[in-house]
PDB file of C-alpha atoms in Angstrom:
ATOM      1  CA  MET D 909     128.982 115.786 -95.824  1.00 57.00           C
ATOM      2  CA  ARG D 910     132.059 116.894 -94.101  1.00 76.00           C
ATOM      3  CA  PHE D 911     135.347 114.925 -94.061  1.00 83.00           C
ATOM      4  CA  GLN D 912     133.847 111.516 -94.023  1.00 94.00           C
ATOM      5  CA  LEU D 913     136.682 109.249 -94.630  1.00 96.00           C
ATOM      6  CA  PHE D 914     136.845 105.817 -96.134  1.00 97.00           C
ATOM      7  CA  LYS D 915     139.571 103.334 -96.225  1.00 97.00           C
ATOM      8  CA  HIS D 916     139.317 102.783 -99.708  1.00 98.00           C
ATOM      9  CA  TYR D 917     137.748 104.583-102.310  1.00 97.00           C
ATOM     10  CA  SER D 918     135.651 101.232-103.300  1.00 97.00           C
ATOM     11  CA  HIS D 919     133.811 101.087 -99.682  1.00 97.00           C
ATOM     12  CA  TYR D 920     132.047 104.065-100.915  1.00 95.00           C
ATOM     13  CA  THR D 921     128.811 103.484-101.852  1.00 94.00           C
ATOM     14  CA  GLY D 922     126.945 105.997-101.464  1.00 92.00           C
ATOM     15  CA  PRO D 923     125.551 109.194-104.554  1.00 94.00           C
ATOM     16  CA  TRP D 924     128.737 110.878-106.334  1.00 96.00           C
ATOM     17  CA  LEU D 925     128.064 114.331-106.967  1.00 96.00           C
ATOM     18  CA  TRP D 926     130.859 115.075-109.194  1.00 97.00           C
ATOM     19  CA  PRO D 927     130.659 114.022-112.485  1.00 97.00           C
ATOM     20  CA  ASN D 928     134.045 115.004-114.113  1.00 98.00           C
ATOM     21  CA  PHE D 929     135.962 112.943-111.362  1.00 98.00           C
ATOM     22  CA  LYS D 930     136.381 109.912-110.062  1.00 97.00           C
ATOM     23  CA  PRO D 931     136.476 108.463-106.707  1.00 98.00           C
ATOM     24  CA  ALA D 932     139.961 106.401-107.755  1.00 97.00           C
ATOM     25  CA  GLU D 933     141.662 109.978-108.279  1.00 97.00           C
ATOM     26  CA  LEU D 934     140.487 111.538-105.479  1.00 98.00           C
ATOM     27  CA  ALA D 935     142.262 108.964-103.225  1.00 98.00           C
ATOM     28  CA  CYS D 936     145.550 108.626-101.431  1.00 98.00           C
ATOM     29  CA  ARG D 937     147.406 107.207-104.173  1.00 97.00           C
ATOM     30  CA  HIS D 938     149.778 105.058-101.857  1.00 97.00           C
ATOM     31  CA  CYS D 939     146.547 103.216 -99.660  1.00 98.00           C
ATOM     32  CA  GLY D 940     143.550 104.173-101.751  1.00 98.00           C
ATOM     33  CA  GLU D 941     142.198 106.018 -98.675  1.00 98.00           C
ATOM     34  CA  LEU D 942     139.346 108.100 -99.809  1.00 98.00           C
ATOM     35  CA  CYS D 943     138.344 112.042 -97.724  1.00 97.00           C
ATOM     36  CA  LEU D 944     135.222 113.067 -98.982  1.00 96.00           C
ATOM     37  CA  ASP D 945     134.033 116.718 -98.217  1.00 96.00           C
ATOM     38  CA  GLN D 946     131.510 118.010 -99.968  1.00 95.00           C
ATOM     39  CA  PRO D 947     132.192 121.628-100.282  1.00 97.00           C
ATOM     40  CA  SER D 948     135.442 120.721-101.486  1.00 98.00           C
ATOM     41  CA  LEU D 949     134.190 118.465-104.185  1.00 98.00           C
ATOM     42  CA  ASP D 950     131.541 121.106-104.912  1.00 98.00           C
ATOM     43  CA  ALA D 951     134.070 123.752-105.722  1.00 98.00           C
ATOM     44  CA  LEU D 952     136.404 121.232-107.802  1.00 98.00           C
ATOM     45  CA  GLN D 953     133.707 120.505-110.202  1.00 98.00           C
ATOM     46  CA  MET D 954     132.181 123.540-110.056  1.00 98.00           C
ATOM     47  CA  LEU D 955     135.932 125.383-111.368  1.00 98.00           C
ATOM     48  CA  ARG D 956     135.817 122.491-114.060  1.00 98.00           C
ATOM     49  CA  ALA D 957     132.524 123.359-115.476  1.00 98.00           C
ATOM     50  CA  ASN D 958     133.998 127.394-115.541  1.00 98.00           C
ATOM     51  CA  TRP D 959     137.560 125.946-116.367  1.00 98.00           C
ATOM     52  CA  GLY D 960     135.930 124.424-119.472  1.00 97.00           C
ATOM     53  CA  LYS D 961     138.442 122.056-119.771  1.00 96.00           C
ATOM     54  CA  PRO D 962     139.577 118.669-117.997  1.00 97.00           C
ATOM     55  CA  ILE D 963     141.322 119.004-114.603  1.00 98.00           C
ATOM     56  CA  ALA D 964     144.234 116.757-114.279  1.00 97.00           C
ATOM     57  CA  LEU D 965     144.978 115.759-110.536  1.00 98.00           C
ATOM     58  CA  ASN D 966     148.448 115.544-108.787  1.00 96.00           C
ATOM     59  CA  SER D 967     147.520 115.056-105.923  1.00 97.00           C
ATOM     60  CA  ALA D 968     143.762 115.117-103.887  1.00 98.00           C
ATOM     61  CA  HIS D 969     143.487 113.423-100.280  1.00 98.00           C
ATOM     62  CA  ARG D 970     146.601 111.662 -98.503  1.00 98.00           C
ATOM     63  CA  CYS D 971     147.053 109.551 -95.776  1.00 97.00           C
ATOM     64  CA  ALA D 972     149.738 110.420 -92.704  1.00 96.00           C
ATOM     65  CA  GLU D 973     151.830 107.835 -94.358  1.00 97.00           C
ATOM     66  CA  HIS D 974     151.754 108.824 -98.218  1.00 97.00           C
ATOM     67  CA  ASN D 975     151.960 112.260 -97.165  1.00 97.00           C
ATOM     68  CA  ALA D 976     154.627 112.370 -94.802  1.00 96.00           C
ATOM     69  CA  LYS D 977     156.645 110.310 -97.729  1.00 96.00           C
ATOM     70  CA  VAL D 978     156.476 113.160-100.737  1.00 95.00           C
ATOM     71  CA  GLY D 979     157.421 115.366 -98.496  1.00 94.00           C
ATOM     72  CA  GLY D 980     154.308 116.998 -97.038  1.00 93.00           C
ATOM     73  CA  VAL D 981     154.036 118.995 -94.086  1.00 93.00           C
ATOM     74  CA  LYS D 982     152.653 117.804 -91.101  1.00 93.00           C
ATOM     75  CA  ASP D 983     149.515 120.024 -91.193  1.00 94.00           C
ATOM     76  CA  SER D 984     149.022 119.584 -94.642  1.00 96.00           C
ATOM     77  CA  MET D 985     145.519 120.479 -95.936  1.00 96.00           C
ATOM     78  CA  HIS D 986     145.944 116.941 -97.914  1.00 97.00           C
ATOM     79  CA  LEU D 987     145.172 115.191 -94.578  1.00 96.00           C
ATOM     80  CA  LYS D 988     141.944 116.415 -95.739  1.00 95.00           C
ATOM     81  CA  LEU D 989     140.990 117.021 -98.710  1.00 96.00           C
ATOM     82  CA  ALA D 990     143.022 119.591-100.786  1.00 98.00           C
ATOM     83  CA  PHE D 991     143.912 119.328-104.731  1.00 98.00           C
ATOM     84  CA  ASP D 992     147.336 120.056-106.769  1.00 98.00           C
ATOM     85  CA  CYS D 993     146.318 120.159-110.137  1.00 98.00           C
ATOM     86  CA  ARG D 994     148.342 120.537-113.546  1.00 98.00           C
ATOM     87  CA  VAL D 995     147.977 123.068-115.143  1.00 96.00           C
ATOM     88  CA  ALA D 996     150.227 125.166-117.823  1.00 96.00           C
ATOM     89  CA  ALA D 997     152.261 128.157-116.928  1.00 96.00           C
ATOM     90  CA  GLU D 998     150.539 130.546-118.899  1.00 97.00           C
ATOM     91  CA  GLU D 999     147.486 129.357-117.284  1.00 97.00           C
ATOM     92  CA  ARG D1000     148.423 129.216-113.714  1.00 97.00           C
ATOM     93  CA  GLU D1001     147.209 133.045-112.367  1.00 97.00           C
ATOM     94  CA  ALA D1002     143.837 132.483-114.222  1.00 98.00           C
ATOM     95  CA  PHE D1003     143.196 129.229-113.008  1.00 98.00           C
ATOM     96  CA  ALA D1004     143.931 130.583-109.532  1.00 98.00           C
ATOM     97  CA  ASP D1005     141.966 133.454-109.822  1.00 98.00           C
ATOM     98  CA  MET D1006     138.909 130.971-111.033  1.00 98.00           C
ATOM     99  CA  ALA D1007     139.594 128.816-108.123  1.00 98.00           C
ATOM    100  CA  GLU D1008     138.684 131.887-105.922  1.00 98.00           C
ATOM    101  CA  SER D1009     136.038 132.735-107.743  1.00 98.00           C
ATOM    102  CA  CYS D1010     135.077 129.590-107.350  1.00 98.00           C
ATOM    103  CA  GLY D1011     135.105 129.297-103.684  1.00 98.00           C
ATOM    104  CA  PHE D1012     138.907 127.965-102.595  1.00 98.00           C
ATOM    105  CA  LYS D1013     140.369 130.197-100.218  1.00 98.00           C
ATOM    106  CA  GLY D1014     144.283 128.882 -99.813  1.00 98.00           C
ATOM    107  CA  ILE D1015     145.424 129.008-103.138  1.00 98.00           C
ATOM    108  CA  GLY D1016     149.328 128.066-104.141  1.00 98.00           C
ATOM    109  CA  ILE D1017     150.897 129.149-107.654  1.00 98.00           C
ATOM    110  CA  TYR D1018     154.051 126.439-107.852  1.00 96.00           C
ATOM    111  CA  PRO D1019     156.195 125.885-110.958  1.00 94.00           C
ATOM    112  CA  ALA D1020     154.129 122.921-111.655  1.00 93.00           C
ATOM    113  CA  PHE D1021     151.049 123.298-110.808  1.00 97.00           C
ATOM    114  CA  VAL D1022     148.373 125.297-108.235  1.00 98.00           C
ATOM    115  CA  HIS D1023     146.703 124.301-105.035  1.00 98.00           C
ATOM    116  CA  VAL D1024     143.544 124.775-104.026  1.00 98.00           C
ATOM    117  CA  ASP D1025     142.288 124.200-100.776  1.00 98.00           C
ATOM    118  CA  MET D1026     138.847 125.376 -98.893  1.00 97.00           C
ATOM    119  CA  ARG D1027     140.792 126.657 -95.462  1.00 96.00           C
ATOM    120  CA  GLU D1028     139.247 128.597 -92.966  1.00 94.00           C
ATOM    121  CA  GLU D1029     141.337 131.507 -93.923  1.00 96.00           C
ATOM    122  CA  ALA D1030     142.525 133.209 -96.848  1.00 97.00           C
ATOM    123  CA  ALA D1031     145.942 132.266 -98.208  1.00 97.00           C
ATOM    124  CA  VAL D1032     147.506 132.748-101.641  1.00 97.00           C
ATOM    125  CA  TRP D1033     151.319 131.555-101.559  1.00 97.00           C
ATOM    126  CA  ARG D1034     153.758 131.331-104.574  1.00 95.00           C
ATOM    127  CA  GLY D1035     156.072 127.453-104.166  1.00 89.00           C
TER     128      GLY D1035
END
């Protein structure tokens, strides 16, 4: 499965392989659009298992309209599937390292969260 898009998360009827995350929390907060990408979701589930505690998501998939409203860049990975994870300040570096070990290639460390995605080329930045 590589980037399957559903108009609303309730339209997905297949098996759900990621027990620590619900379709609604991965969907666009604006319209409920859901983008599934098995490698991204498998990496997120692995990160959750390795982290050993819940991961709260600020943002996952965004529709183009929502991305524009929140000031997301035009080619944001959130237009497909990326995760902004709320992490305590003192844990952000360890979380970022663990995300990389789980296969995430895009890692942004921000003051309030850590962004992770499965872009083609590895990139680490501070926002």
